[in-house]
Short mmCIF file of C-alpha atoms in Angstrom, two decimals:
data_model
loop_
_atom_site.label_atom_id
_atom_site.label_comp_id
_atom_site.label_asym_id
_atom_site.label_seq_id
_atom_site.Cartn_x
_atom_site.Cartn_y
_atom_site.Cartn_z
CA MET A 12 13.86 16.06 -0.02
CA SER A 13 10.47 16.92 0.41
CA LEU A 14 10.44 17.35 3.66
CA ARG A 15 13.14 19.62 3.66
CA HIS A 16 10.77 21.84 1.73
CA ALA A 17 7.66 21.00 3.73
CA VAL A 18 9.31 22.21 7.07
CA LEU A 19 10.19 25.99 4.67
CA GLY A 20 6.62 25.69 3.57
CA LEU A 21 5.19 25.85 7.00
CA LEU A 22 7.70 28.31 8.05
CA ALA A 23 6.92 30.21 5.10
CA GLU A 24 3.81 31.21 6.85
CA SER A 25 5.07 32.05 10.30
CA PRO A 26 7.90 30.97 12.36
CA ALA A 27 7.42 28.22 14.59
CA SER A 28 9.06 25.53 16.85
CA GLY A 29 9.40 22.60 16.10
CA TYR A 30 7.10 21.78 18.69
CA ASP A 31 4.79 24.23 16.66
CA LEU A 32 5.47 21.86 13.07
CA MET A 33 4.69 19.15 14.43
CA LYS A 34 1.68 19.77 15.15
CA LEU A 35 0.71 20.97 12.36
CA PHE A 36 2.43 18.21 10.56
CA ASN A 37 -0.08 15.82 12.26
CA VAL A 38 -3.53 18.75 11.44
CA SER A 39 -2.73 19.21 7.53
CA LEU A 40 0.18 17.44 6.16
CA ALA A 41 0.43 13.56 7.33
CA GLY A 42 -1.78 12.55 5.08
CA VAL A 43 0.27 13.90 2.65
CA TRP A 44 4.08 13.21 4.04
CA PRO A 45 3.68 12.49 7.59
CA ALA A 46 7.37 12.81 9.35
CA THR A 47 7.89 11.79 12.99
CA GLN A 48 9.48 14.26 15.95
CA SER A 49 13.09 13.30 15.18
CA GLN A 50 12.81 14.09 11.98
CA VAL A 51 11.34 17.08 11.77
CA TYR A 52 14.08 18.42 14.38
CA GLY A 53 17.03 16.51 12.18
CA GLU A 54 15.28 18.34 10.03
CA LEU A 55 15.18 21.64 11.41
CA THR A 56 18.92 21.34 12.92
CA LYS A 57 19.88 20.51 8.55
CA LEU A 58 18.37 23.23 7.47
CA THR A 59 19.84 25.97 10.41
CA THR A 60 23.32 24.84 9.39
CA ALA A 61 22.41 25.32 5.56
CA GLY A 62 21.20 28.75 6.41
CA LEU A 63 17.79 28.10 4.98
CA VAL A 64 16.01 29.23 8.50
CA GLU A 65 17.40 30.75 11.19
CA VAL A 66 16.59 30.71 14.92
CA ALA A 67 14.33 33.78 15.58
CA ALA A 68 13.25 33.44 19.63
CA HIS A 69 14.27 32.25 22.57
CA GLY A 70 12.08 30.57 24.70
CA PRO A 71 11.75 29.20 28.27
CA ARG A 72 13.10 25.75 29.13
CA GLY A 73 15.29 26.09 25.64
CA ARG A 74 12.13 26.84 23.47
CA LYS A 75 13.57 27.86 20.12
CA GLU A 76 11.27 29.83 17.41
CA TYR A 77 12.25 29.01 13.72
CA ALA A 78 12.08 31.68 11.08
CA ILE A 79 11.99 31.32 6.88
CA THR A 80 15.43 33.28 5.78
CA GLU A 81 15.65 35.27 2.06
CA ASP A 82 17.43 32.10 1.53
CA GLY A 83 15.00 29.49 2.59
CA LEU A 84 12.57 31.45 0.59
CA ALA A 85 14.48 31.02 -2.57
CA GLU A 86 15.06 27.57 -2.06
CA LEU A 87 11.30 27.37 -1.39
CA ARG A 88 9.95 28.81 -5.21
CA HIS A 89 12.71 27.22 -6.60
CA TRP A 90 11.31 23.85 -5.61
CA LEU A 91 7.67 24.97 -6.39
CA THR A 92 8.68 25.93 -9.66
CA ASP A 93 11.62 24.95 -11.51
CA VAL A 94 11.69 20.88 -9.75
CA GLU A 95 9.34 17.92 -11.51
CA PRO A 96 7.69 16.37 -8.74
CA SER A 97 8.22 12.69 -8.81
CA GLY A 98 5.09 11.38 -8.23
CA PRO A 99 4.04 7.89 -7.45
CA GLN A 100 6.21 5.47 -8.72
CA ARG A 101 5.52 2.56 -6.42
CA HIS A 102 2.29 0.60 -5.88
CA ASP A 103 2.36 -2.13 -4.02
CA GLY A 104 -1.67 -3.10 -4.28
CA LEU A 105 -1.86 -2.20 -7.75
CA LEU A 106 1.02 -4.34 -8.68
CA ARG A 107 -0.15 -7.72 -6.56
CA VAL A 108 -4.00 -6.97 -9.49
CA PHE A 109 -1.45 -8.03 -12.09
CA PHE A 110 -0.18 -11.64 -10.47
CA LEU A 111 -4.20 -12.32 -8.94
CA GLY A 112 -4.58 -14.89 -11.68
CA ILE A 113 -2.72 -17.36 -9.24
CA LEU A 114 -5.38 -16.95 -6.75
CA THR A 115 -8.92 -18.40 -6.98
CA PRO A 116 -11.73 -15.72 -8.50
CA LEU A 117 -12.99 -15.71 -5.06
CA GLU A 118 -9.73 -15.20 -3.34
CA ALA A 119 -8.53 -12.21 -5.81
CA GLN A 120 -12.48 -11.12 -5.62
CA THR A 121 -11.91 -10.66 -1.96
CA TYR A 122 -9.09 -8.89 -2.25
CA LEU A 123 -10.10 -6.35 -4.13
CA LEU A 124 -13.03 -6.05 -2.34
CA HIS A 125 -10.94 -5.66 0.59
CA GLN A 126 -9.35 -3.20 -1.24
CA ALA A 127 -12.45 -1.30 -1.44
CA GLU A 128 -13.13 -1.02 1.87
CA ARG A 129 -10.16 0.55 2.86
CA ALA A 130 -10.53 3.30 0.05
CA ALA A 131 -13.73 4.17 1.67
CA ARG A 132 -12.90 4.34 5.11
CA SER A 133 -9.95 5.97 3.71
CA ARG A 134 -12.72 8.90 2.43
CA ALA A 135 -14.78 8.60 5.81
CA LYS A 136 -11.73 10.00 7.55
CA LEU A 137 -11.14 12.55 5.21
CA GLU A 138 -14.79 13.19 5.34
CA HIS A 139 -14.75 13.82 9.06
CA LEU A 140 -11.61 16.02 8.68
CA GLU A 141 -13.38 18.35 6.61
CA GLU A 142 -16.28 18.41 8.29
CA THR A 143 -14.08 19.19 12.01
CA ALA A 144 -11.47 21.08 10.55
CA GLU A 145 -10.93 24.60 11.34
CA TRP A 146 -10.84 26.17 7.56
CA ASP A 147 -9.37 29.80 8.02
CA GLU A 148 -8.03 32.47 5.89
CA GLU A 149 -4.76 31.42 6.32
CA MET A 150 -2.44 29.78 3.27
CA ILE A 151 -1.60 26.32 4.42
CA SER A 152 -5.90 26.38 5.49
CA VAL A 153 -7.41 27.32 2.05
CA TYR A 154 -3.89 25.87 -0.11
CA GLY A 155 -4.54 22.60 2.76
CA ARG A 156 -8.46 22.24 1.37
CA ILE A 157 -7.52 22.39 -2.23
CA ALA A 158 -5.16 18.87 -1.43
CA LEU A 159 -8.07 17.67 1.06
CA GLU A 160 -10.18 17.37 -1.96
CA TYR A 161 -7.56 15.62 -3.52
CA GLY A 162 -7.78 12.68 -0.92
CA LEU A 163 -11.69 12.88 -1.35
CA ARG A 164 -12.06 12.19 -5.35
CA ILE A 165 -8.35 9.44 -5.12
CA SER A 166 -10.29 7.11 -2.47
CA ALA A 167 -13.76 7.60 -4.26
CA MET A 168 -12.14 6.51 -7.65
CA GLN A 169 -10.07 3.88 -6.28
CA GLU A 170 -13.42 2.43 -4.38
CA GLU A 171 -15.45 2.06 -7.61
CA TRP A 172 -12.24 0.71 -9.18
CA ALA A 173 -11.94 -2.16 -6.76
CA ARG A 174 -15.74 -2.94 -6.16
CA TRP A 175 -15.56 -2.64 -10.50
CA ALA A 176 -12.46 -5.30 -10.75
CA ALA A 177 -14.05 -7.57 -8.08
CA GLU A 178 -16.61 -8.21 -10.96
CA GLU A 179 -14.01 -8.23 -13.56
CA VAL A 180 -11.96 -10.94 -12.33
CA THR A 181 -15.35 -13.01 -11.74
CA SER A 182 -15.86 -12.63 -15.82
CA ALA A 183 -15.14 -16.73 -18.53
CA LYS A 184 -12.05 -14.44 -19.44
CA ALA A 185 -10.62 -13.78 -16.02
CA ARG A 186 -11.06 -17.31 -15.01
CA LYS A 187 -9.58 -19.13 -17.75
CA ALA A 188 -6.72 -16.90 -17.37
CA SER A 189 -6.57 -17.63 -13.42
CA GLU A 190 -7.37 -21.61 -14.58
CA LEU A 191 -4.75 -21.72 -17.21
CA ALA A 192 -1.67 -19.97 -14.49
CA ARG A 193 -2.81 -22.24 -11.49
CA ALA A 194 -2.66 -25.18 -13.70
CA GLN A 195 0.55 -24.81 -15.06
CA HIS A 196 2.10 -24.77 -10.96
CA LYS A 197 0.32 -27.62 -10.70
CA GLY A 198 1.87 -29.76 -13.43
CA GLN A 199 5.15 -28.45 -11.86
CA ASP A 200 4.58 -28.99 -8.56
CA GLU A 201 3.27 -32.60 -9.55
CA GLY A 202 5.99 -33.34 -11.96
CA PRO A 203 9.00 -34.63 -9.50
CA GLN A 204 5.83 -37.03 -7.78
CA LYS A 205 5.31 -38.44 -10.79
CA GLU A 206 8.69 -39.49 -10.90
CA ASP A 207 9.75 -40.63 -7.89
CA ARG A 208 6.66 -43.06 -8.50
CA ALA A 209 8.31 -44.02 -11.70
CA GLY A 210 11.09 -44.94 -9.68
CA GLU A 211 9.73 -47.16 -7.06
CA GLY A 212 8.51 -49.50 -10.13
CA GLN A 213 11.49 -50.03 -11.30
#
């Protein structure tokens, strides 16, 4: 339901059209909770039906400006104060780390260094945003800057961890575990071939 509350949160600061909301998403929320134009407009329709937002003004070419209602503000406050955040439940990149022993140490190291580079690029983008964004006194700007700091710190940590892990997978302990895992599967692959050769001699 976070898209619903993202829209309510943006409208809590000021009324906006669907077009305005998409611009706000792209400059503020896209890195946290991306949304397409059809999703945002669809959510506006649902929120209007539910009485959480209302059409506050009509403009040229069918433009509608939406505003949050008292019920919508109450729902937003309820979500902020009473609903526990779900947090990241799945991490595809970290899941793979558990099974890097199937690869050679060089392959595992290459994978991890690639993750380090991705984190570095992500941090560079956030640093560029920090330098170029027009930070003002409005709510989304002030608290958006606080959220941006999270991204900066997390990406720095991810890069540091990935470079550390790239060294760890070349350690003697990791090499031994990797060799044992690959040897086990190598034996399984050769098993049917050995049986075939044995049958040929009968």
